[in-house]
Amino acid sequence: MKKPTLLVSCVLLIALFATARLPAENLPRWQETPEQRAERMAWFKEARFGMFIHWGVYSVLGGTYQGDQVAGIGEWIMQQAAIPPADYETYASMFNPRFFDADAWARIAKQAGMKYIVITSKHHDGFALWNSQVSPWDIMEATPFRRDILKELADACAKHGIKLCFYHSIMDWHHPDAQRAFYPSYNDNKQSNPNFRRYLDTKMKPQLRELLTRYGEIGILWFDGEWVNDYTTEMGKEIDAFVRSIQPKIIVNNRVDKGRQGMAGLTRAGDFAGDYGTPEQEIPATGLAGVDWESCMTMNDTWAWKASDTKWKSNEVLIRNLVDIVSKGGNYLLNVGPTPEGIIPRPSVERLRAMGAWLAVNGEAIYGAEASPFAHPTWQGRFTRKADALYAIVFERPARPDGWINLPQPDGFSECSEATLLATGERLEMVARQGQVFVNLPDRLPDPVATVVKISLK
Ligand code: FHN
């Protein structure tokens, strides 16, 4: 093929650059049928359980700055300690996670029964965990590590069948056209930066394009930091359309736009972009018919590594959180904060192993399960539902009536229905009377944390 002349090449380059910088308001709003949406969301509703990873330059500080412990979550230390940008940048030169092993991380997630990983590609500090051509504030130019962490994780996730997803902060404390200008209060929502649009066009969108064109099919773009003053709902819809124009099958959380109702996380009524709600550190009180949502939670109190934070939730709390969330139709995005050396803390790994062991026996009641058709039972536990079964998940064996659980007679229940212990297959005595179903539990529950009784339906 004849090589294009220099003039033609220049014209093509200008056109390409212009297109790359073209604000996406020229892109149509995302349109799809309910069936297309259901197909796109199917893996997410099947997965039910994912790993959140908060890791970056802030992990080097680990909650301590100039010898003092800094209050608050680890990844906010730049804000909490009012660290000047130039000073914060020096910590990047100390970020050299010599024990980082993407394959080990993917195996830990897989053994835990987690089906997707959401990693902080860029948190509020603006630092890129990948080899970005857009900014030298990245793993390649700013650290001695000089390896593309997201590439290594993408390869490991592909090998282990884990969906790779990216957290990406709209707020950027490092970029002069974003919130760096507000130092020493990077999160000051009363200030405004007139150049924020330029930040979107010259950093955020080009970096999103890098993330969506280099690491294969991405499951979720998990936006955050949408609360900043300069980010508008029009920008949210623009970014949503931009992202989907590159990967049409991607799922985008509701923090891409301005509809999130605080930490409760669900999207308020109105025209807001985003596929699902994002409660944070909390679980909605009840199920939410027809709403997709995901509770993100820490395992201790911080998202990023803090050596001082040893307030680890118990295996029991974590397993029962997962059951509670799925019984209400949601996903559980459970966080780990690796050390600056690239190690997932042992207390996190131990808890994830326990969750994986429980799911290996009881995952049928979780993966692909839908919200309970009933309110909470009178006994300690929850219900999940599938087309052919109802799962009664018992936390405590009821004392009165001794060992019996009851539930409203579910749709699909018939005289052919059976009650069995999921863990052992043991058939249990079951009685249906006046619209109620009663099941007699064994004297000892097979699992002290959560025992699953499967009631087969038509
Ligand atoms: O400010 C962030 C915080 O650092 C963390 O990433 C959480 C996780 O969802 N989101 C924001 C706080 O709502």
CSV table of C-alpha atoms and ligand atoms in Angstrom, one decimal:
chain,number,residue,atom,x,y,z
A,1,MET,CA,0.0,0.0,0.0
A,2,LYS,CA,1.4,3.4,-1.0
A,3,LYS,CA,2.6,5.3,2.1
A,4,PRO,CA,0.6,8.5,2.7
A,5,THR,CA,2.3,11.8,1.9
A,6,LEU,CA,3.5,14.0,4.7
A,7,LEU,CA,0.6,16.4,4.1
A,8,VAL,CA,-2.0,13.5,4.3
A,9,SER,CA,-0.3,12.3,7.5
A,10,CYS,CA,-0.5,15.8,9.0
A,11,VAL,CA,-4.2,16.1,8.1
A,12,LEU,CA,-4.9,12.7,9.6
A,13,LEU,CA,-3.0,13.5,12.8
A,14,ILE,CA,-4.9,16.8,13.3
A,15,ALA,CA,-8.2,14.9,12.7
A,16,LEU,CA,-7.1,12.2,15.2
A,17,PHE,CA,-6.1,14.8,17.8
A,18,ALA,CA,-9.2,16.8,17.4
A,19,THR,CA,-11.3,13.6,17.7
A,20,ALA,CA,-9.4,12.5,20.8
A,21,ARG,CA,-10.1,15.9,22.4
A,22,LEU,CA,-13.6,16.2,21.1
A,23,PRO,CA,-15.8,16.7,24.2
A,24,ALA,CA,-18.1,13.8,24.4
A,25,GLU,CA,-21.2,16.0,24.5
A,26,ASN,CA,-21.2,15.1,20.9
A,27,LEU,CA,-21.7,11.5,21.8
A,28,PRO,CA,-25.3,10.3,22.2
A,29,ARG,CA,-26.6,9.3,25.7
A,30,TRP,CA,-26.4,5.6,26.4
A,31,GLN,CA,-29.6,3.9,25.0
A,32,GLU,CA,-30.4,0.2,25.3
A,33,THR,CA,-33.5,-2.0,25.7
A,34,PRO,CA,-34.3,-3.6,29.1
A,35,GLU,CA,-33.2,-7.0,27.5
A,36,GLN,CA,-29.8,-5.5,26.4
A,37,ARG,CA,-29.3,-4.0,29.9
A,38,ALA,CA,-30.2,-7.3,31.5
A,39,GLU,CA,-27.6,-9.1,29.3
A,40,ARG,CA,-24.9,-6.5,30.1
A,41,MET,CA,-25.6,-6.7,33.9
A,42,ALA,CA,-25.9,-10.5,34.0
A,43,TRP,CA,-22.3,-11.3,35.1
A,44,PHE,CA,-22.6,-8.6,37.9
A,45,LYS,CA,-25.8,-10.1,39.3
A,46,GLU,CA,-24.3,-13.6,39.1
A,47,ALA,CA,-21.0,-12.6,40.7
A,48,ARG,CA,-22.4,-11.1,44.0
A,49,PHE,CA,-19.0,-10.8,45.6
A,50,GLY,CA,-15.9,-8.8,44.5
A,51,MET,CA,-12.6,-7.6,45.9
A,52,PHE,CA,-11.9,-3.8,46.2
A,53,ILE,CA,-8.2,-2.9,46.3
A,54,HIS,CA,-6.9,0.5,47.5
A,55,TRP,CA,-3.2,0.7,46.8
A,56,GLY,CA,-0.9,3.6,45.7
A,57,VAL,CA,1.6,6.1,46.9
A,58,TYR,CA,-0.5,6.8,50.1
A,59,SER,CA,0.3,3.2,51.1
A,60,VAL,CA,3.9,4.2,51.5
A,61,LEU,CA,2.9,6.6,54.3
A,62,GLY,CA,0.6,4.0,55.9
A,63,GLY,CA,-1.2,6.6,58.0
A,64,THR,CA,2.0,8.3,59.4
A,65,TYR,CA,3.5,11.6,58.3
A,66,GLN,CA,6.6,13.2,59.7
A,67,GLY,CA,6.5,10.8,62.6
A,68,ASP,CA,2.9,11.5,63.6
A,69,GLN,CA,0.0,9.2,63.2
A,70,VAL,CA,-2.7,10.8,61.0
A,71,ALA,CA,-6.4,10.3,61.7
A,72,GLY,CA,-8.7,9.0,59.1
A,73,ILE,CA,-8.6,6.6,56.2
A,74,GLY,CA,-5.2,5.9,54.8
A,75,GLU,CA,-5.6,7.1,51.3
A,76,TRP,CA,-6.8,10.5,52.5
A,77,ILE,CA,-3.4,11.3,54.2
A,78,MET,CA,-2.5,14.0,51.6
A,79,GLN,CA,-5.6,15.8,52.7
A,80,GLN,CA,-5.7,15.0,56.4
A,81,ALA,CA,-2.1,16.0,56.9
A,82,ALA,CA,-2.3,18.9,54.4
A,83,ILE,CA,0.8,17.5,52.6
A,84,PRO,CA,2.1,20.0,49.9
A,85,PRO,CA,2.0,18.3,46.4
A,86,ALA,CA,5.8,18.6,46.0
A,87,ASP,CA,6.3,16.9,49.4
A,88,TYR,CA,3.8,14.2,48.6
A,89,GLU,CA,5.5,13.5,45.3
A,90,THR,CA,8.7,12.5,47.2
A,91,TYR,CA,6.9,9.4,48.6
A,92,ALA,CA,6.4,8.1,45.1
A,93,SER,CA,10.2,7.6,44.9
A,94,MET,CA,9.8,5.3,47.9
A,95,PHE,CA,7.0,3.2,46.2
A,96,ASN,CA,8.8,0.0,45.2
A,97,PRO,CA,6.5,-2.9,46.0
A,98,ARG,CA,9.2,-5.6,45.6
A,99,PHE,CA,6.8,-8.4,46.8
A,100,PHE,CA,4.0,-7.4,44.4
A,101,ASP,CA,2.6,-10.6,42.8
A,102,ALA,CA,-0.5,-10.0,40.7
A,103,ASP,CA,-1.0,-13.8,40.3
A,104,ALA,CA,-1.0,-14.2,44.0
A,105,TRP,CA,-3.5,-11.5,44.4
A,106,ALA,CA,-5.8,-13.0,41.8
A,107,ARG,CA,-5.5,-16.4,43.5
A,108,ILE,CA,-6.4,-14.9,46.9
A,109,ALA,CA,-9.5,-13.3,45.3
A,110,LYS,CA,-10.5,-16.5,43.5
A,111,GLN,CA,-10.0,-18.7,46.6
A,112,ALA,CA,-12.2,-16.3,48.5
A,113,GLY,CA,-15.0,-16.9,46.0
A,114,MET,CA,-14.7,-13.3,44.7
A,115,LYS,CA,-15.6,-13.0,41.0
A,116,TYR,CA,-14.3,-9.5,40.2
A,117,ILE,CA,-11.5,-7.1,41.4
A,118,VAL,CA,-11.9,-3.3,41.5
A,119,ILE,CA,-8.5,-1.7,41.8
A,120,THR,CA,-7.7,2.0,42.3
A,121,SER,CA,-6.2,2.9,38.9
A,122,LYS,CA,-6.1,6.5,40.1
A,123,HIS,CA,-7.3,7.6,43.5
A,124,HIS,CA,-7.8,11.3,44.6
A,125,ASP,CA,-4.0,11.8,44.7
A,126,GLY,CA,-3.9,11.6,40.9
A,127,PHE,CA,-1.3,8.9,40.8
A,128,ALA,CA,-1.6,6.4,38.0
A,129,LEU,CA,-0.9,2.7,38.8
A,130,TRP,CA,-0.2,2.1,35.1
A,131,ASN,CA,2.2,3.3,32.4
A,132,SER,CA,0.4,6.4,31.3
A,133,GLN,CA,1.5,8.5,28.4
A,134,VAL,CA,-0.7,11.3,29.6
A,135,SER,CA,1.1,12.2,32.8
A,136,PRO,CA,4.5,11.4,34.3
A,137,TRP,CA,2.8,11.2,37.7
A,138,ASP,CA,2.6,7.4,37.3
A,139,ILE,CA,4.2,4.1,38.2
A,140,MET,CA,6.7,4.3,35.4
A,141,GLU,CA,8.2,7.8,35.7
A,142,ALA,CA,7.6,8.6,39.4
A,143,THR,CA,8.7,5.4,41.1
A,144,PRO,CA,11.7,3.0,41.0
A,145,PHE,CA,9.3,0.2,40.5
A,146,ARG,CA,8.7,0.9,36.8
A,147,ARG,CA,6.3,-1.9,36.1
A,148,ASP,CA,2.8,-1.6,34.7
A,149,ILE,CA,0.8,-2.9,37.7
A,150,LEU,CA,-2.5,-2.8,35.9
A,151,LYS,CA,-1.1,-4.8,33.0
A,152,GLU,CA,0.2,-7.5,35.3
A,153,LEU,CA,-3.1,-7.6,37.2
A,154,ALA,CA,-5.0,-7.8,33.9
A,155,ASP,CA,-2.9,-10.8,32.8
A,156,ALA,CA,-3.5,-12.5,36.2
A,157,CYS,CA,-7.2,-11.9,36.2
A,158,ALA,CA,-7.5,-13.3,32.6
A,159,LYS,CA,-5.6,-16.4,33.7
A,160,HIS,CA,-7.8,-17.0,36.8
A,161,GLY,CA,-11.2,-16.0,35.2
A,162,ILE,CA,-11.6,-12.9,37.4
A,163,LYS,CA,-13.3,-9.8,35.9
A,164,LEU,CA,-10.9,-6.8,36.1
A,165,CYS,CA,-12.5,-3.5,37.0
A,166,PHE,CA,-11.1,0.0,37.6
A,167,TYR,CA,-11.8,2.5,40.4
A,168,HIS,CA,-11.1,6.0,39.0
A,169,SER,CA,-11.3,9.3,40.9
A,170,ILE,CA,-12.9,12.3,39.3
A,171,MET,CA,-11.4,14.4,42.0
A,172,ASP,CA,-7.6,14.9,41.5
A,173,TRP,CA,-5.5,16.5,44.2
A,174,HIS,CA,-2.4,16.5,42.0
A,175,HIS,CA,-3.5,18.3,38.8
A,176,PRO,CA,-3.3,22.1,38.7
A,177,ASP,CA,-6.5,22.4,36.7
A,178,ALA,CA,-8.4,20.2,39.3
A,179,GLN,CA,-8.2,20.3,43.2
A,180,ARG,CA,-4.4,20.7,43.6
A,181,ALA,CA,-5.3,24.4,43.3
A,182,PHE,CA,-7.2,24.2,46.6
A,183,TYR,CA,-4.1,23.2,48.7
A,184,PRO,CA,-4.0,23.0,51.7
A,185,SER,CA,-7.7,21.9,51.6
A,186,TYR,CA,-7.9,19.7,48.5
A,187,ASN,CA,-11.4,18.6,49.3
A,188,ASP,CA,-12.8,22.1,49.8
A,189,ASN,CA,-16.1,22.1,48.0
A,190,LYS,CA,-16.6,25.8,48.3
A,191,GLN,CA,-13.7,26.5,45.9
A,192,SER,CA,-13.9,26.3,42.1
A,193,ASN,CA,-11.2,25.9,39.5
A,194,PRO,CA,-12.1,27.6,36.2
A,195,ASN,CA,-9.7,25.2,34.4
A,196,PHE,CA,-11.5,22.0,35.5
A,197,ARG,CA,-12.9,21.5,32.0
A,198,ARG,CA,-9.3,21.4,30.7
A,199,TYR,CA,-8.4,18.8,33.3
A,200,LEU,CA,-11.3,16.6,32.0
A,201,ASP,CA,-10.1,17.0,28.4
A,202,THR,CA,-6.4,16.8,28.8
A,203,LYS,CA,-6.0,14.3,31.7
A,204,MET,CA,-9.1,12.5,32.8
A,205,LYS,CA,-10.6,11.5,29.5
A,206,PRO,CA,-7.2,10.6,27.8
A,207,GLN,CA,-6.3,8.5,30.8
A,208,LEU,CA,-9.8,6.8,30.8
A,209,ARG,CA,-9.1,6.0,27.1
A,210,GLU,CA,-5.8,4.4,28.0
A,211,LEU,CA,-7.5,2.3,30.7
A,212,LEU,CA,-10.2,1.2,28.3
A,213,THR,CA,-8.0,0.4,25.3
A,214,ARG,CA,-5.0,-1.3,26.8
A,215,TYR,CA,-6.1,-3.9,29.4
A,216,GLY,CA,-8.8,-5.9,27.6
A,217,GLU,CA,-12.5,-6.0,28.5
A,218,ILE,CA,-13.1,-4.1,31.7
A,219,GLY,CA,-16.0,-5.2,33.8
A,220,ILE,CA,-16.8,-2.0,35.8
A,221,LEU,CA,-15.6,1.6,35.8
A,222,TRP,CA,-16.0,2.5,39.4
A,223,PHE,CA,-16.0,6.3,39.6
A,224,ASP,CA,-15.6,8.2,42.8
A,225,GLY,CA,-15.0,11.8,43.9
A,226,GLU,CA,-18.0,13.0,41.9
A,227,TRP,CA,-19.0,15.4,44.7
A,228,VAL,CA,-16.5,18.1,43.7
A,229,ASN,CA,-18.0,21.5,43.0
A,230,ASP,CA,-16.7,21.8,39.5
A,231,TYR,CA,-18.0,18.5,38.3
A,232,THR,CA,-21.6,18.8,36.9
A,233,THR,CA,-24.3,16.4,36.0
A,234,GLU,CA,-23.7,17.4,32.3
A,235,MET,CA,-20.1,16.3,32.7
A,236,GLY,CA,-21.3,13.1,34.3
A,237,LYS,CA,-23.4,12.2,31.4
A,238,GLU,CA,-20.6,13.2,29.0
A,239,ILE,CA,-18.1,10.9,30.8
A,240,ASP,CA,-20.6,8.1,30.9
A,241,ALA,CA,-21.2,8.3,27.2
A,242,PHE,CA,-17.5,8.7,26.5
A,243,VAL,CA,-16.6,5.5,28.5
A,244,ARG,CA,-19.4,3.5,26.9
A,245,SER,CA,-18.4,4.7,23.4
A,246,ILE,CA,-15.1,2.9,24.0
A,247,GLN,CA,-16.4,-0.3,25.8
A,248,PRO,CA,-20.1,-0.6,25.2
A,249,LYS,CA,-20.5,-3.6,27.4
A,250,ILE,CA,-18.9,-2.0,30.5
A,251,ILE,CA,-20.8,-1.4,33.7
A,252,VAL,CA,-20.5,2.1,35.2
A,253,ASN,CA,-21.4,2.9,38.8
A,254,ASN,CA,-23.7,5.8,39.8
A,255,ARG,CA,-20.7,7.9,41.0
A,256,VAL,CA,-20.1,8.8,37.3
A,257,ASP,CA,-22.9,11.4,37.7
A,258,LYS,CA,-24.3,13.5,40.6
A,259,GLY,CA,-27.3,11.3,41.6
A,260,ARG,CA,-25.8,9.4,44.5
A,261,GLN,CA,-27.5,10.1,47.8
A,262,GLY,CA,-24.4,10.3,50.1
A,263,MET,CA,-23.1,7.2,51.8
A,264,ALA,CA,-26.4,5.5,51.5
A,265,GLY,CA,-25.2,5.4,47.9
A,266,LEU,CA,-28.4,4.8,46.0
A,267,THR,CA,-29.4,7.1,43.1
A,268,ARG,CA,-32.1,9.6,43.7
A,269,ALA,CA,-35.0,10.1,41.4
A,270,GLY,CA,-34.2,12.0,38.2
A,271,ASP,CA,-32.1,11.7,35.1
A,272,PHE,CA,-28.7,10.5,36.3
A,273,ALA,CA,-26.2,8.2,34.6
A,274,GLY,CA,-24.8,5.1,36.2
A,275,ASP,CA,-25.9,1.5,36.3
A,276,TYR,CA,-26.0,0.8,40.0
A,277,GLY,CA,-26.1,2.3,43.5
A,278,THR,CA,-23.1,2.3,45.7
A,279,PRO,CA,-23.9,2.2,49.5
A,280,GLU,CA,-20.6,2.7,51.3
A,281,GLN,CA,-19.8,1.1,54.7
A,282,GLU,CA,-23.4,0.3,55.1
A,283,ILE,CA,-26.1,-2.2,53.9
A,284,PRO,CA,-29.6,-0.9,53.0
A,285,ALA,CA,-32.2,-1.9,55.6
A,286,THR,CA,-34.4,-3.8,53.1
A,287,GLY,CA,-34.2,-5.2,49.6
A,288,LEU,CA,-34.8,-2.8,46.7
A,289,ALA,CA,-37.0,-4.2,44.0
A,290,GLY,CA,-35.6,-3.7,40.6
A,291,VAL,CA,-32.5,-1.8,41.8
A,292,ASP,CA,-28.9,-3.0,41.2
A,293,TRP,CA,-26.6,-2.0,44.0
A,294,GLU,CA,-23.3,-2.9,45.6
A,295,SER,CA,-22.2,-2.3,49.2
A,296,CYS,CA,-18.5,-1.5,49.4
A,297,MET,CA,-16.9,-2.0,52.8
A,298,THR,CA,-13.6,-2.2,54.5
A,299,MET,CA,-12.3,-5.2,56.5
A,300,ASN,CA,-10.9,-2.9,59.2
A,301,ASP,CA,-11.6,0.8,59.3
A,302,THR,CA,-9.4,2.0,56.4
A,303,TRP,CA,-9.4,1.5,52.7
A,304,ALA,CA,-5.7,1.9,52.1
A,305,TRP,CA,-3.0,0.3,54.3
A,306,LYS,CA,-2.6,1.8,57.8
A,307,ALA,CA,-0.2,-0.1,60.1
A,308,SER,CA,-2.1,1.1,63.1
A,309,ASP,CA,-5.5,-0.1,62.0
A,310,THR,CA,-6.0,-3.6,63.5
A,311,LYS,CA,-9.8,-3.3,63.9
A,312,TRP,CA,-10.5,-6.4,61.8
A,313,LYS,CA,-14.1,-7.5,61.3
A,314,SER,CA,-14.7,-11.2,62.3
A,315,ASN,CA,-15.3,-14.0,59.8
A,316,GLU,CA,-18.8,-14.2,61.2
A,317,VAL,CA,-19.5,-10.5,60.5
A,318,LEU,CA,-18.1,-10.7,57.0
A,319,ILE,CA,-20.0,-13.9,56.0
A,320,ARG,CA,-23.2,-12.6,57.5
A,321,ASN,CA,-22.7,-9.3,55.7
A,322,LEU,CA,-22.5,-11.1,52.4
A,323,VAL,CA,-25.6,-13.1,53.2
A,324,ASP,CA,-27.5,-10.0,54.3
A,325,ILE,CA,-26.5,-8.1,51.2
A,326,VAL,CA,-27.4,-10.8,48.7
A,327,SER,CA,-30.7,-11.4,50.6
A,328,LYS,CA,-31.5,-7.8,49.6
A,329,GLY,CA,-30.5,-8.1,46.0
A,330,GLY,CA,-27.0,-6.5,46.2
A,331,ASN,CA,-23.3,-7.3,45.7
A,332,TYR,CA,-20.6,-7.2,48.3
A,333,LEU,CA,-17.4,-5.3,47.3
A,334,LEU,CA,-15.0,-6.1,50.2
A,335,ASN,CA,-11.8,-4.1,50.4
A,336,VAL,CA,-8.1,-5.0,51.0
A,337,GLY,CA,-5.4,-2.5,51.5
A,338,PRO,CA,-2.0,-4.0,50.4
A,339,THR,CA,1.2,-2.8,52.1
A,340,PRO,CA,3.7,-0.6,50.3
A,341,GLU,CA,5.7,-3.8,49.7
A,342,GLY,CA,2.8,-5.3,47.7
A,343,ILE,CA,1.5,-7.7,50.3
A,344,ILE,CA,-2.2,-8.2,51.1
A,345,PRO,CA,-2.2,-8.1,55.0
A,346,ARG,CA,-2.4,-11.5,56.6
A,347,PRO,CA,-5.6,-10.7,58.6
A,348,SER,CA,-7.3,-9.9,55.3
A,349,VAL,CA,-6.1,-13.1,53.7
A,350,GLU,CA,-7.2,-15.2,56.7
A,351,ARG,CA,-10.7,-13.7,56.6
A,352,LEU,CA,-10.9,-14.2,52.8
A,353,ARG,CA,-9.9,-17.8,53.2
A,354,ALA,CA,-12.7,-18.4,55.7
A,355,MET,CA,-15.2,-16.7,53.3
A,356,GLY,CA,-14.0,-18.8,50.5
A,357,ALA,CA,-14.4,-22.0,52.6
A,358,TRP,CA,-18.0,-21.0,53.4
A,359,LEU,CA,-18.8,-20.2,49.8
A,360,ALA,CA,-17.3,-23.5,48.6
A,361,VAL,CA,-20.0,-25.3,50.5
A,362,ASN,CA,-22.9,-22.7,50.3
A,363,GLY,CA,-22.2,-20.6,47.2
A,364,GLU,CA,-25.3,-22.0,45.5
A,365,ALA,CA,-27.4,-19.8,47.8
A,366,ILE,CA,-25.3,-16.7,46.9
A,367,TYR,CA,-24.1,-16.7,43.3
A,368,GLY,CA,-26.9,-15.6,41.0
A,369,ALA,CA,-29.3,-15.5,43.9
A,370,GLU,CA,-32.0,-12.8,44.0
A,371,ALA,CA,-33.4,-10.8,46.9
A,372,SER,CA,-35.7,-12.6,49.4
A,373,PRO,CA,-39.4,-12.4,48.5
A,374,PHE,CA,-40.1,-12.0,52.2
A,375,ALA,CA,-39.2,-9.5,55.0
A,376,HIS,CA,-36.6,-10.7,57.6
A,377,PRO,CA,-37.6,-14.0,59.3
A,378,THR,CA,-38.6,-14.1,63.0
A,379,TRP,CA,-35.5,-16.1,63.7
A,380,GLN,CA,-31.8,-15.0,63.2
A,381,GLY,CA,-31.1,-15.4,59.5
A,382,ARG,CA,-32.0,-14.4,55.9
A,383,PHE,CA,-33.5,-15.7,52.7
A,384,THR,CA,-32.2,-15.8,49.2
A,385,ARG,CA,-34.1,-16.9,46.2
A,386,LYS,CA,-33.6,-18.7,42.8
A,387,ALA,CA,-36.2,-19.8,40.3
A,388,ASP,CA,-36.2,-23.4,41.6
A,389,ALA,CA,-35.3,-22.9,45.3
A,390,LEU,CA,-35.6,-20.8,48.3
A,391,TYR,CA,-32.6,-20.7,50.7
A,392,ALA,CA,-33.2,-20.2,54.4
A,393,ILE,CA,-29.8,-19.1,55.8
A,394,VAL,CA,-29.8,-19.7,59.5
A,395,PHE,CA,-27.4,-17.7,61.7
A,396,GLU,CA,-28.7,-19.0,65.1
A,397,ARG,CA,-30.7,-22.1,65.8
A,398,PRO,CA,-34.0,-20.9,67.2
A,399,ALA,CA,-34.8,-22.0,70.8
A,400,ARG,CA,-38.5,-21.5,70.7
A,401,PRO,CA,-40.0,-23.5,69.1
A,402,ASP,CA,-36.9,-25.6,69.6
A,403,GLY,CA,-35.1,-26.0,66.4
A,404,TRP,CA,-38.0,-25.0,64.1
A,405,ILE,CA,-37.8,-22.2,61.5
A,406,ASN,CA,-40.8,-20.9,59.8
A,407,LEU,CA,-41.4,-18.9,56.6
A,408,PRO,CA,-44.4,-17.8,54.5
A,409,GLN,CA,-45.2,-20.5,51.8
A,410,PRO,CA,-43.1,-19.3,48.8
A,411,ASP,CA,-44.4,-19.2,45.2
A,412,GLY,CA,-43.6,-22.5,43.5
A,413,PHE,CA,-44.0,-24.5,46.8
A,414,SER,CA,-45.8,-27.8,46.3
A,415,GLU,CA,-46.3,-31.2,47.9
A,416,CYS,CA,-43.2,-32.2,45.9
A,417,SER,CA,-41.0,-29.6,47.7
A,418,GLU,CA,-38.3,-30.8,49.9
A,419,ALA,CA,-36.1,-29.2,52.6
A,420,THR,CA,-32.5,-30.3,52.8
A,421,LEU,CA,-29.3,-29.1,54.4
A,422,LEU,CA,-27.2,-27.7,51.5
A,423,ALA,CA,-24.0,-28.7,53.2
A,424,THR,CA,-24.8,-32.4,53.7
A,425,GLY,CA,-27.9,-33.1,51.5
A,426,GLU,CA,-29.7,-34.4,54.7
A,427,ARG,CA,-33.4,-34.2,54.3
A,428,LEU,CA,-35.3,-32.2,57.0
A,429,GLU,CA,-38.8,-32.6,58.3
A,430,MET,CA,-41.0,-29.9,56.8
A,431,VAL,CA,-44.6,-29.1,57.5
A,432,ALA,CA,-46.9,-26.7,55.5
A,433,ARG,CA,-49.8,-25.3,57.4
A,434,GLN,CA,-52.1,-22.3,56.8
A,435,GLY,CA,-49.8,-20.6,54.4
A,436,GLN,CA,-46.7,-21.1,56.5
A,437,VAL,CA,-43.9,-23.6,56.1
A,438,PHE,CA,-42.1,-25.1,59.1
A,439,VAL,CA,-38.7,-26.8,58.9
A,440,ASN,CA,-37.1,-28.8,61.7
A,441,LEU,CA,-33.4,-28.2,62.1
A,442,PRO,CA,-30.9,-30.8,63.3
A,443,ASP,CA,-29.8,-30.4,67.0
A,444,ARG,CA,-26.4,-29.1,65.8
A,445,LEU,CA,-26.2,-26.8,62.8
A,446,PRO,CA,-23.4,-27.8,60.4
A,447,ASP,CA,-22.1,-24.3,60.3
A,448,PRO,CA,-22.0,-22.1,63.4
A,449,VAL,CA,-21.9,-18.9,61.3
A,450,ALA,CA,-24.6,-19.5,58.6
A,451,THR,CA,-26.3,-22.8,57.8
A,452,VAL,CA,-28.2,-23.0,54.5
A,453,VAL,CA,-31.5,-24.9,54.3
A,454,LYS,CA,-32.6,-25.4,50.6
A,455,ILE,CA,-36.3,-25.6,50.0
A,456,SER,CA,-36.9,-26.9,46.5
A,457,LEU,CA,-39.6,-25.2,44.4
A,458,LYS,CA,-41.4,-26.1,41.3
B,1,FHN,O1,-12.9,9.3,49.3
B,1,FHN,C1,-13.1,7.9,48.9
B,1,FHN,C2,-12.4,7.0,49.8
B,1,FHN,O2,-11.1,7.2,49.9
B,1,FHN,C3,-12.7,5.5,49.3
B,1,FHN,O3,-12.1,5.4,48.0
B,1,FHN,C4,-14.2,5.3,49.3
B,1,FHN,C5,-14.4,3.9,48.8
B,1,FHN,O4,-15.6,3.8,48.1
B,1,FHN,N1,-14.8,6.2,48.4
B,1,FHN,C6,-14.6,7.6,48.8
B,1,FHN,C7,-15.4,8.0,50.1
B,1,FHN,O5,-16.8,7.9,49.8
